[in-house]
Coordinates of C-alpha atoms in Angstrom, one line a residue:
X1496 CA 125.1 122.5 128.7
X1497 CA 121.7 121.0 128.5
X1498 CA 119.4 121.4 125.5
X1499 CA 116.0 123.0 126.1
X1500 CA 113.1 124.4 124.2
X1501 CA 112.8 128.1 124.8
X1502 CA 109.7 130.2 124.0
X1503 CA 109.8 133.8 123.1
X1504 CA 106.4 135.6 123.0
X1505 CA 105.9 138.7 120.8
X1506 CA 103.3 141.0 119.5
X1507 CA 100.8 139.3 117.1
X1508 CA 101.9 140.1 113.5
X1509 CA 105.6 140.4 114.3
X1510 CA 106.6 136.7 114.4
X1511 CA 108.7 136.9 111.2
X1512 CA 110.8 139.7 112.7
X1513 CA 111.5 137.8 116.0
X1514 CA 112.2 134.6 114.0
X1515 CA 114.9 136.4 112.0
X1516 CA 116.4 137.7 115.3
X1517 CA 116.6 134.3 116.9
X1518 CA 118.1 132.8 113.7
X1519 CA 120.7 135.6 113.6
X1520 CA 121.7 134.7 117.1
X1521 CA 122.4 131.2 115.9
X1522 CA 119.5 129.2 117.3
X1523 CA 117.3 126.7 115.6
X1524 CA 113.6 127.4 115.4
X1525 CA 111.4 124.5 116.3
X1526 CA 107.9 126.1 116.1
X1527 CA 106.2 129.3 114.9
X1528 CA 102.8 130.1 116.3
X1529 CA 100.7 133.3 116.5
X1530 CA 102.4 135.5 119.0
X1531 CA 105.3 133.3 119.9
X1532 CA 108.4 131.5 118.6
X1533 CA 109.8 128.3 120.1
X1534 CA 113.5 127.6 119.6
X1535 CA 116.3 125.3 120.8
X1536 CA 119.0 126.4 123.1
X1537 CA 121.0 125.9 126.3
X1538 CA 121.7 127.9 129.4
X1539 CA 123.8 130.3 127.5
X1540 CA 120.9 130.8 125.0
X1541 CA 118.7 131.9 127.9
X1542 CA 121.2 134.7 128.8
X1543 CA 121.9 135.8 125.2
X1544 CA 118.2 135.8 124.2
X1545 CA 117.3 138.0 127.1
X1546 CA 120.1 140.4 126.5
X1547 CA 120.0 140.6 122.7
X1548 CA 116.4 140.1 121.5
X1549 CA 114.8 143.4 120.6
X1550 CA 111.3 142.3 119.6
X1551 CA 110.5 139.6 122.2
X1552 CA 108.4 140.2 125.3
X1553 CA 110.2 137.6 127.4
X1554 CA 112.1 134.3 127.3
X1555 CA 110.5 131.2 128.8
X1556 CA 112.0 127.7 129.4
X1557 CA 109.4 125.2 128.2
X1558 CA 108.7 122.8 131.1
X1559 CA 106.3 120.7 129.1
X1560 CA 102.9 120.5 127.3
X1561 CA 99.9 118.2 127.6
X1562 CA 96.2 118.0 126.7
X1563 CA 93.6 119.1 129.3
X1564 CA 89.9 119.5 129.0
X1565 CA 89.1 119.3 132.8
X1566 CA 90.6 120.7 135.9
X1567 CA 91.6 117.1 137.0
X1568 CA 93.5 116.7 133.7
X1569 CA 95.1 120.0 134.3
X1570 CA 96.1 119.0 137.8
X1571 CA 97.6 115.7 136.8
X1572 CA 99.3 117.0 133.7
X1573 CA 101.0 119.8 135.8
X1574 CA 101.9 117.3 138.5
X1575 CA 103.6 115.0 136.0
X1576 CA 106.1 117.7 134.9
X1577 CA 109.6 117.5 136.3
X1578 CA 109.5 120.7 138.3
X1579 CA 112.4 119.5 140.5
X1580 CA 114.8 120.0 137.5
X1581 CA 114.3 123.7 137.8
X1582 CA 112.9 124.7 141.3
X1583 CA 115.0 124.0 144.4
X1584 CA 113.4 123.2 147.8
X1585 CA 113.5 126.8 149.0
X1586 CA 112.3 128.3 145.6
X1587 CA 109.4 130.7 145.5
X1588 CA 107.1 129.5 142.7
X1589 CA 103.7 130.7 141.4
X1590 CA 101.7 130.8 138.2
X1591 CA 102.1 134.4 137.2
X1592 CA 99.9 134.4 134.2
X1593 CA 97.4 132.0 132.4
X1594 CA 96.0 132.7 129.0
X1595 CA 93.3 130.6 127.3
X1596 CA 92.1 130.6 123.7
X1597 CA 89.4 128.3 122.4
X1598 CA 89.8 125.9 125.3
X1599 CA 87.3 124.4 127.7
X1600 CA 89.3 125.7 130.7
X1601 CA 89.2 129.5 130.5
X1602 CA 89.2 130.9 134.0
X1603 CA 92.8 132.3 134.6
X1604 CA 92.4 132.4 138.4
X1605 CA 91.2 128.8 138.6
X1606 CA 93.9 127.6 136.2
X1607 CA 96.6 129.4 138.3
X1608 CA 95.3 128.0 141.6
X1609 CA 95.0 124.4 140.4
X1610 CA 98.5 124.4 138.8
X1611 CA 100.1 125.8 141.9
X1612 CA 98.5 123.0 144.0
X1613 CA 99.8 120.4 141.5
X1614 CA 103.3 121.9 141.6
X1615 CA 103.2 121.8 145.4
X1616 CA 102.1 118.1 145.4
X1617 CA 104.9 117.2 143.0
X1618 CA 107.6 118.9 144.9
X1619 CA 106.4 117.7 148.3
X1620 CA 106.9 114.2 147.1
X1621 CA 110.4 114.9 145.6
X1622 CA 111.8 116.9 148.5
X1623 CA 110.0 114.9 151.2
X1624 CA 108.6 118.0 153.0
X1625 CA 105.0 118.9 154.0
X1626 CA 105.4 122.7 153.2
X1627 CA 107.7 125.0 151.4
X1628 CA 109.3 128.1 153.0
X1629 CA 109.6 129.8 149.5
X1630 CA 112.4 132.1 150.8
X1631 CA 114.7 131.5 147.8
X1632 CA 114.9 132.7 144.2
X1633 CA 111.7 133.5 142.3
X1634 CA 110.3 131.0 139.7
X1635 CA 107.3 132.6 137.9
X1636 CA 105.4 130.2 135.7
X1637 CA 103.3 131.2 132.6
X1638 CA 100.8 128.9 130.9
X1639 CA 99.1 129.1 127.5
X1640 CA 96.0 127.0 126.7
X1641 CA 95.0 126.8 123.0
X1642 CA 92.4 124.3 121.8
X1643 CA 92.8 122.4 125.1
X1644 CA 96.6 122.0 124.6
X1645 CA 98.5 123.3 127.6
X1646 CA 102.0 124.8 127.2
X1647 CA 103.9 125.5 130.4
X1648 CA 106.9 127.8 130.6
X1649 CA 109.2 129.1 133.3
X1650 CA 109.8 132.8 133.0
X1651 CA 113.5 133.7 132.9
X1652 CA 112.9 137.4 132.2
X1653 CA 110.8 138.9 135.0
X1654 CA 109.7 142.4 133.9
X1655 CA 108.9 142.4 130.2
X1656 CA 111.8 142.8 127.8
X1657 CA 110.3 146.0 126.4
X1658 CA 111.5 147.6 129.7
X1659 CA 115.0 148.4 128.7
X1660 CA 115.5 150.7 131.7
X1661 CA 115.9 154.0 129.8
X1662 CA 112.3 155.2 129.7
X1663 CA 111.7 156.8 133.1
X1664 CA 109.2 159.3 131.7
X1665 CA 106.6 158.7 128.9
X1666 CA 104.0 160.3 126.8
X1667 CA 100.2 159.7 127.2
X1668 CA 100.2 156.7 124.8
X1669 CA 103.8 155.5 124.5
X1670 CA 104.7 152.8 122.0
X1671 CA 106.4 149.8 123.7
X1672 CA 110.2 149.7 123.1
X1673 CA 110.1 146.2 121.5
X1674 CA 107.3 147.2 119.2
X1675 CA 109.2 150.3 118.2
X1676 CA 112.3 148.2 117.4
X1677 CA 110.2 145.7 115.4
X1678 CA 108.7 148.5 113.3
X1679 CA 112.2 149.9 112.4
X1680 CA 113.3 146.3 111.6
X1681 CA 110.4 146.0 109.2
X1682 CA 111.9 148.8 107.1
X1683 CA 115.1 148.9 105.0
X1684 CA 116.5 151.6 107.2
X1685 CA 120.2 151.3 108.1
X1686 CA 122.4 153.5 110.3
X1687 CA 123.8 155.5 107.4
X1688 CA 120.3 156.6 106.3
X1689 CA 118.3 159.6 107.6
X1690 CA 115.5 158.8 110.1
X1691 CA 112.9 161.3 111.3
X1692 CA 110.0 160.7 113.7
X1693 CA 107.7 163.7 113.5
X1694 CA 105.6 162.5 116.5
X1695 CA 108.4 161.3 118.7
X1696 CA 106.7 161.7 122.1
X1697 CA 109.0 160.3 124.7
X1698 CA 111.6 159.4 122.0
X1699 CA 111.1 155.7 121.8
X1700 CA 111.5 155.2 118.0
X1701 CA 114.6 157.5 117.7
X1702 CA 116.2 155.9 120.8
X1703 CA 115.6 152.3 119.5
X1704 CA 117.0 153.3 116.1
X1705 CA 120.1 154.9 117.8
X1706 CA 120.6 151.8 119.9
X1707 CA 120.5 149.6 116.7
X1708 CA 122.9 152.0 114.9
X1709 CA 125.4 151.8 117.9
X1710 CA 124.9 148.0 118.1
X1711 CA 123.7 148.3 121.7
X1712 CA 121.9 145.1 122.9
X1713 CA 118.5 146.2 124.4
X1714 CA 119.0 144.1 127.6
X1715 CA 122.6 145.0 128.4
X1716 CA 121.7 147.4 131.2
X1717 CA 118.9 145.6 133.1
X1718 CA 118.4 142.6 135.3
X1719 CA 116.6 139.3 134.7
X1720 CA 114.8 136.9 137.1
X1721 CA 117.0 133.9 136.0
X1722 CA 120.1 135.7 137.2
X1723 CA 119.1 134.4 140.7
X1724 CA 119.0 130.7 139.4
X1725 CA 122.6 130.0 140.3
X1726 CA 121.9 126.2 140.7
X1727 CA 120.6 126.1 137.1
X1728 CA 122.4 128.8 135.1
X1729 CA 126.0 129.4 136.0
X1730 CA 126.8 133.1 136.6
X1731 CA 129.6 132.8 134.0
X1732 CA 126.9 132.4 131.3
X1733 CA 125.5 135.9 132.2
X1734 CA 129.0 137.4 132.3
X1735 CA 129.9 136.0 128.9
X1736 CA 126.7 137.2 127.3
X1737 CA 127.1 140.7 128.9
X1738 CA 130.8 140.9 127.8
X1739 CA 129.7 139.9 124.3
X1740 CA 127.1 142.7 124.2
X1741 CA 129.6 145.3 125.6
X1742 CA 132.3 144.3 123.0
X1743 CA 129.8 145.0 120.1
X1744 CA 128.9 148.5 121.1
X1745 CA 130.1 151.3 118.7
X1746 CA 129.2 154.7 120.2
X1747 CA 131.3 156.5 117.5
X1748 CA 128.9 155.6 114.7
X1749 CA 127.7 158.6 112.6
X1750 CA 123.9 159.0 112.4
X1751 CA 121.2 161.4 111.2
X1752 CA 118.4 160.5 113.6
X1753 CA 115.9 163.2 114.5
X1754 CA 112.8 163.4 116.7
X1755 CA 110.2 166.2 116.5
X1756 CA 107.2 166.9 118.7
X1757 CA 104.8 169.8 119.1
X1758 CA 105.1 169.6 122.9
X1759 CA 108.2 171.1 124.3
X1760 CA 107.9 169.2 127.5
X1761 CA 107.9 165.9 125.6
X1762 CA 111.0 167.0 123.7
X1763 CA 112.7 167.5 127.1
X1764 CA 111.5 164.0 128.2
X1765 CA 112.8 162.4 125.0
X1766 CA 116.2 164.0 125.5
X1767 CA 116.4 162.8 129.1
X1768 CA 115.4 159.2 128.0
X1769 CA 118.0 159.3 125.3
X1770 CA 120.6 160.3 127.8
X1771 CA 119.6 157.4 130.1
X1772 CA 119.9 155.1 127.1
X1773 CA 123.4 156.4 126.4
X1774 CA 122.6 157.5 122.8
X1775 CA 121.7 161.2 123.3
X1776 CA 124.7 162.2 121.2
X1777 CA 123.3 160.2 118.3
X1778 CA 119.8 161.9 118.1
X1779 CA 118.7 165.5 117.5
X1780 CA 115.4 166.3 119.2
X1781 CA 113.5 169.5 118.4
X1782 CA 110.2 171.1 119.2
X1783 CA 108.5 171.2 115.8
X1784 CA 104.9 170.7 114.6
X1785 CA 104.2 168.3 111.8
X1786 CA 103.2 171.3 109.6
X1787 CA 106.9 172.4 109.6
X1788 CA 108.2 169.0 108.7
X1789 CA 111.0 169.3 106.1
X1790 CA 114.5 168.0 105.3
X1791 CA 116.9 169.2 102.5
X1792 CA 118.4 165.7 101.8
X1793 CA 117.0 162.8 99.8
X1794 CA 116.2 159.2 100.5
X1795 CA 115.3 159.6 104.2
X1796 CA 112.8 157.7 106.3
X1797 CA 109.8 158.8 108.3
X1798 CA 109.1 156.1 110.9
X1799 CA 106.4 157.2 113.4
X1800 CA 103.6 156.4 115.7
X1801 CA 101.1 159.3 115.1
X1802 CA 98.1 160.0 117.4
X1803 CA 95.3 157.4 116.9
X1804 CA 92.6 159.5 118.6
X1805 CA 92.0 157.0 121.4
X1806 CA 89.8 159.6 123.2
X1807 CA 86.7 160.8 121.4
X1808 CA 87.6 164.4 121.9
X1809 CA 90.9 163.9 120.0
X1810 CA 89.3 162.2 117.0
X1811 CA 88.0 165.4 115.5
X1812 CA 91.6 166.6 115.0
X1813 CA 92.8 163.5 113.2
X1814 CA 91.7 164.3 109.6
X1815 CA 93.6 167.6 109.5
X1816 CA 96.7 166.0 111.2
X1817 CA 97.0 163.1 108.8
X1818 CA 96.3 165.4 105.9
X1819 CA 99.1 167.7 107.0
X1820 CA 101.4 164.7 107.4
X1821 CA 100.6 163.6 103.8
X1822 CA 101.2 167.0 102.4
X1823 CA 104.6 167.4 104.2
X1824 CA 105.6 163.9 103.1
X1825 CA 104.8 164.7 99.5
X1826 CA 107.3 167.5 99.7
X1827 CA 110.2 165.3 100.8
X1828 CA 112.4 164.2 98.0
X1829 CA 112.4 160.4 97.4
X1830 CA 111.6 159.6 101.1
X1831 CA 109.9 156.5 102.5
X1832 CA 107.3 156.7 105.2
X1833 CA 106.3 154.0 107.7
X1834 CA 103.6 154.6 110.3
X1835 CA 101.5 152.6 112.8
X1836 CA 98.0 153.6 113.6
X1837 CA 94.5 152.3 114.4
X1838 CA 92.9 155.4 112.7
X1839 CA 90.7 153.9 109.9
X1840 CA 90.9 156.9 107.5
X1841 CA 94.7 157.3 107.6
X1842 CA 95.4 156.5 104.0
X1843 CA 92.4 158.6 102.8
X1844 CA 93.5 161.6 104.8
X1845 CA 97.2 161.2 103.9
X1846 CA 96.0 161.3 100.3
X1847 CA 97.7 158.2 99.0
X1848 CA 97.3 154.5 99.4
X1849 CA 100.2 152.7 101.1
X1850 CA 102.4 150.5 99.0
X1851 CA 102.0 147.8 101.7
X1852 CA 100.2 147.5 105.0
X1853 CA 100.7 145.0 107.8
X1854 CA 98.2 144.1 110.6
X1855 CA 99.8 144.3 114.1
X1856 CA 98.2 143.9 117.4
X1857 CA 99.4 146.6 119.9
X1858 CA 98.2 144.8 123.0
X1859 CA 94.5 144.2 122.2
X1860 CA 94.3 147.0 119.8
X1861 CA 94.3 146.2 116.1
X1862 CA 96.6 148.6 114.2
X1863 CA 98.0 148.8 110.7
X1864 CA 101.6 149.5 109.8
X1865 CA 101.4 151.5 106.6
X1866 CA 104.4 151.4 104.3
X1867 CA 105.1 154.1 101.7
X1868 CA 108.2 153.1 99.9
X1869 CA 110.4 155.8 98.4
X1870 CA 113.2 155.5 95.8
X1871 CA 116.4 153.7 96.7
X1872 CA 119.6 155.8 96.7
X1873 CA 122.0 155.0 93.9
X1874 CA 124.8 152.5 94.7
X1875 CA 127.8 154.1 96.2
X1876 CA 130.2 152.6 93.7
X1877 CA 128.2 154.1 90.9
X1878 CA 128.3 157.5 92.6
X1879 CA 132.0 157.3 93.2
X1880 CA 132.6 156.4 89.5
X1881 CA 130.5 159.4 88.4
X1882 CA 132.4 161.7 90.7
X1883 CA 135.8 160.5 89.3
X1884 CA 134.7 161.3 85.8

């Protein structure tokens, strides 16, 4: 097994969550930057990271990095990388995405075009050919430029890791699966605690919570681009990672996870998505407006993605909506509430300042994850001792 640097991009503001996930998988972190974590691993790490990471967007193999302020430097730097270590003579290769921050080179299309030419020149010399059929496996390349430092990665994932495969139908503004998972992981919620999402939409937050409760790896039922790289990653690595994921699943876990939405059609969609994810028996979905939010038990969690009012005509409804949410939350006994929103007056309308808030970029949109922390339940041992008396 060869040692490599692997790069896992994530939403800005969620680096700590992803870092913890990678460490829990047993890999050493080599660098933490805004929106991405670099770690050390081998071919097996590529497979396990793709299958097990809940909060990453993809997994890249770092081909190399260099300084470039001109297109000539970009060309020469790209050409100097050892592409032949990854791409065979019949490989289909292209620069799928270029991102530039505070760099002299900022045109994505020009960066992509020049890097492709440099890769062709390098591989023509190595394989002693004048052209490439590109009929083989795909090798998409992604490049980040920051302050004229170029980082080049080979994309092992393909479609973003947030696409678990279960969400065939969605709401108008669905939360990405990896973001939903990260929000849950930013709370103290565990599978034995109550979780309610009063604005569940297509069911993403309850489904991600149920998958965590059942120890289901998010990528266990999907495919990855690097599965076609048989010359580089042995198929047995994928089989071992998949078997590991299957062995960990516990579908008999007891949960109290609920999703409510005012739209009956969305409730049906959420149920269908949960069924596709294999966790429909772990979640109770119900048509219920936020004004009817209640629960008889203590120490539960509200974790939700309420409407932001992206469209102007929806903004007028937000004060009443958040006010109602605040009123209903206040009636819940020792519950915690965690919500992500870009709505500026959320705390004011809820009627209480959050205990903590965290800035998270949902794509290009700046949002805040407001955290209202309720009381912790008493320790079980203490409860049992009192019961015996």
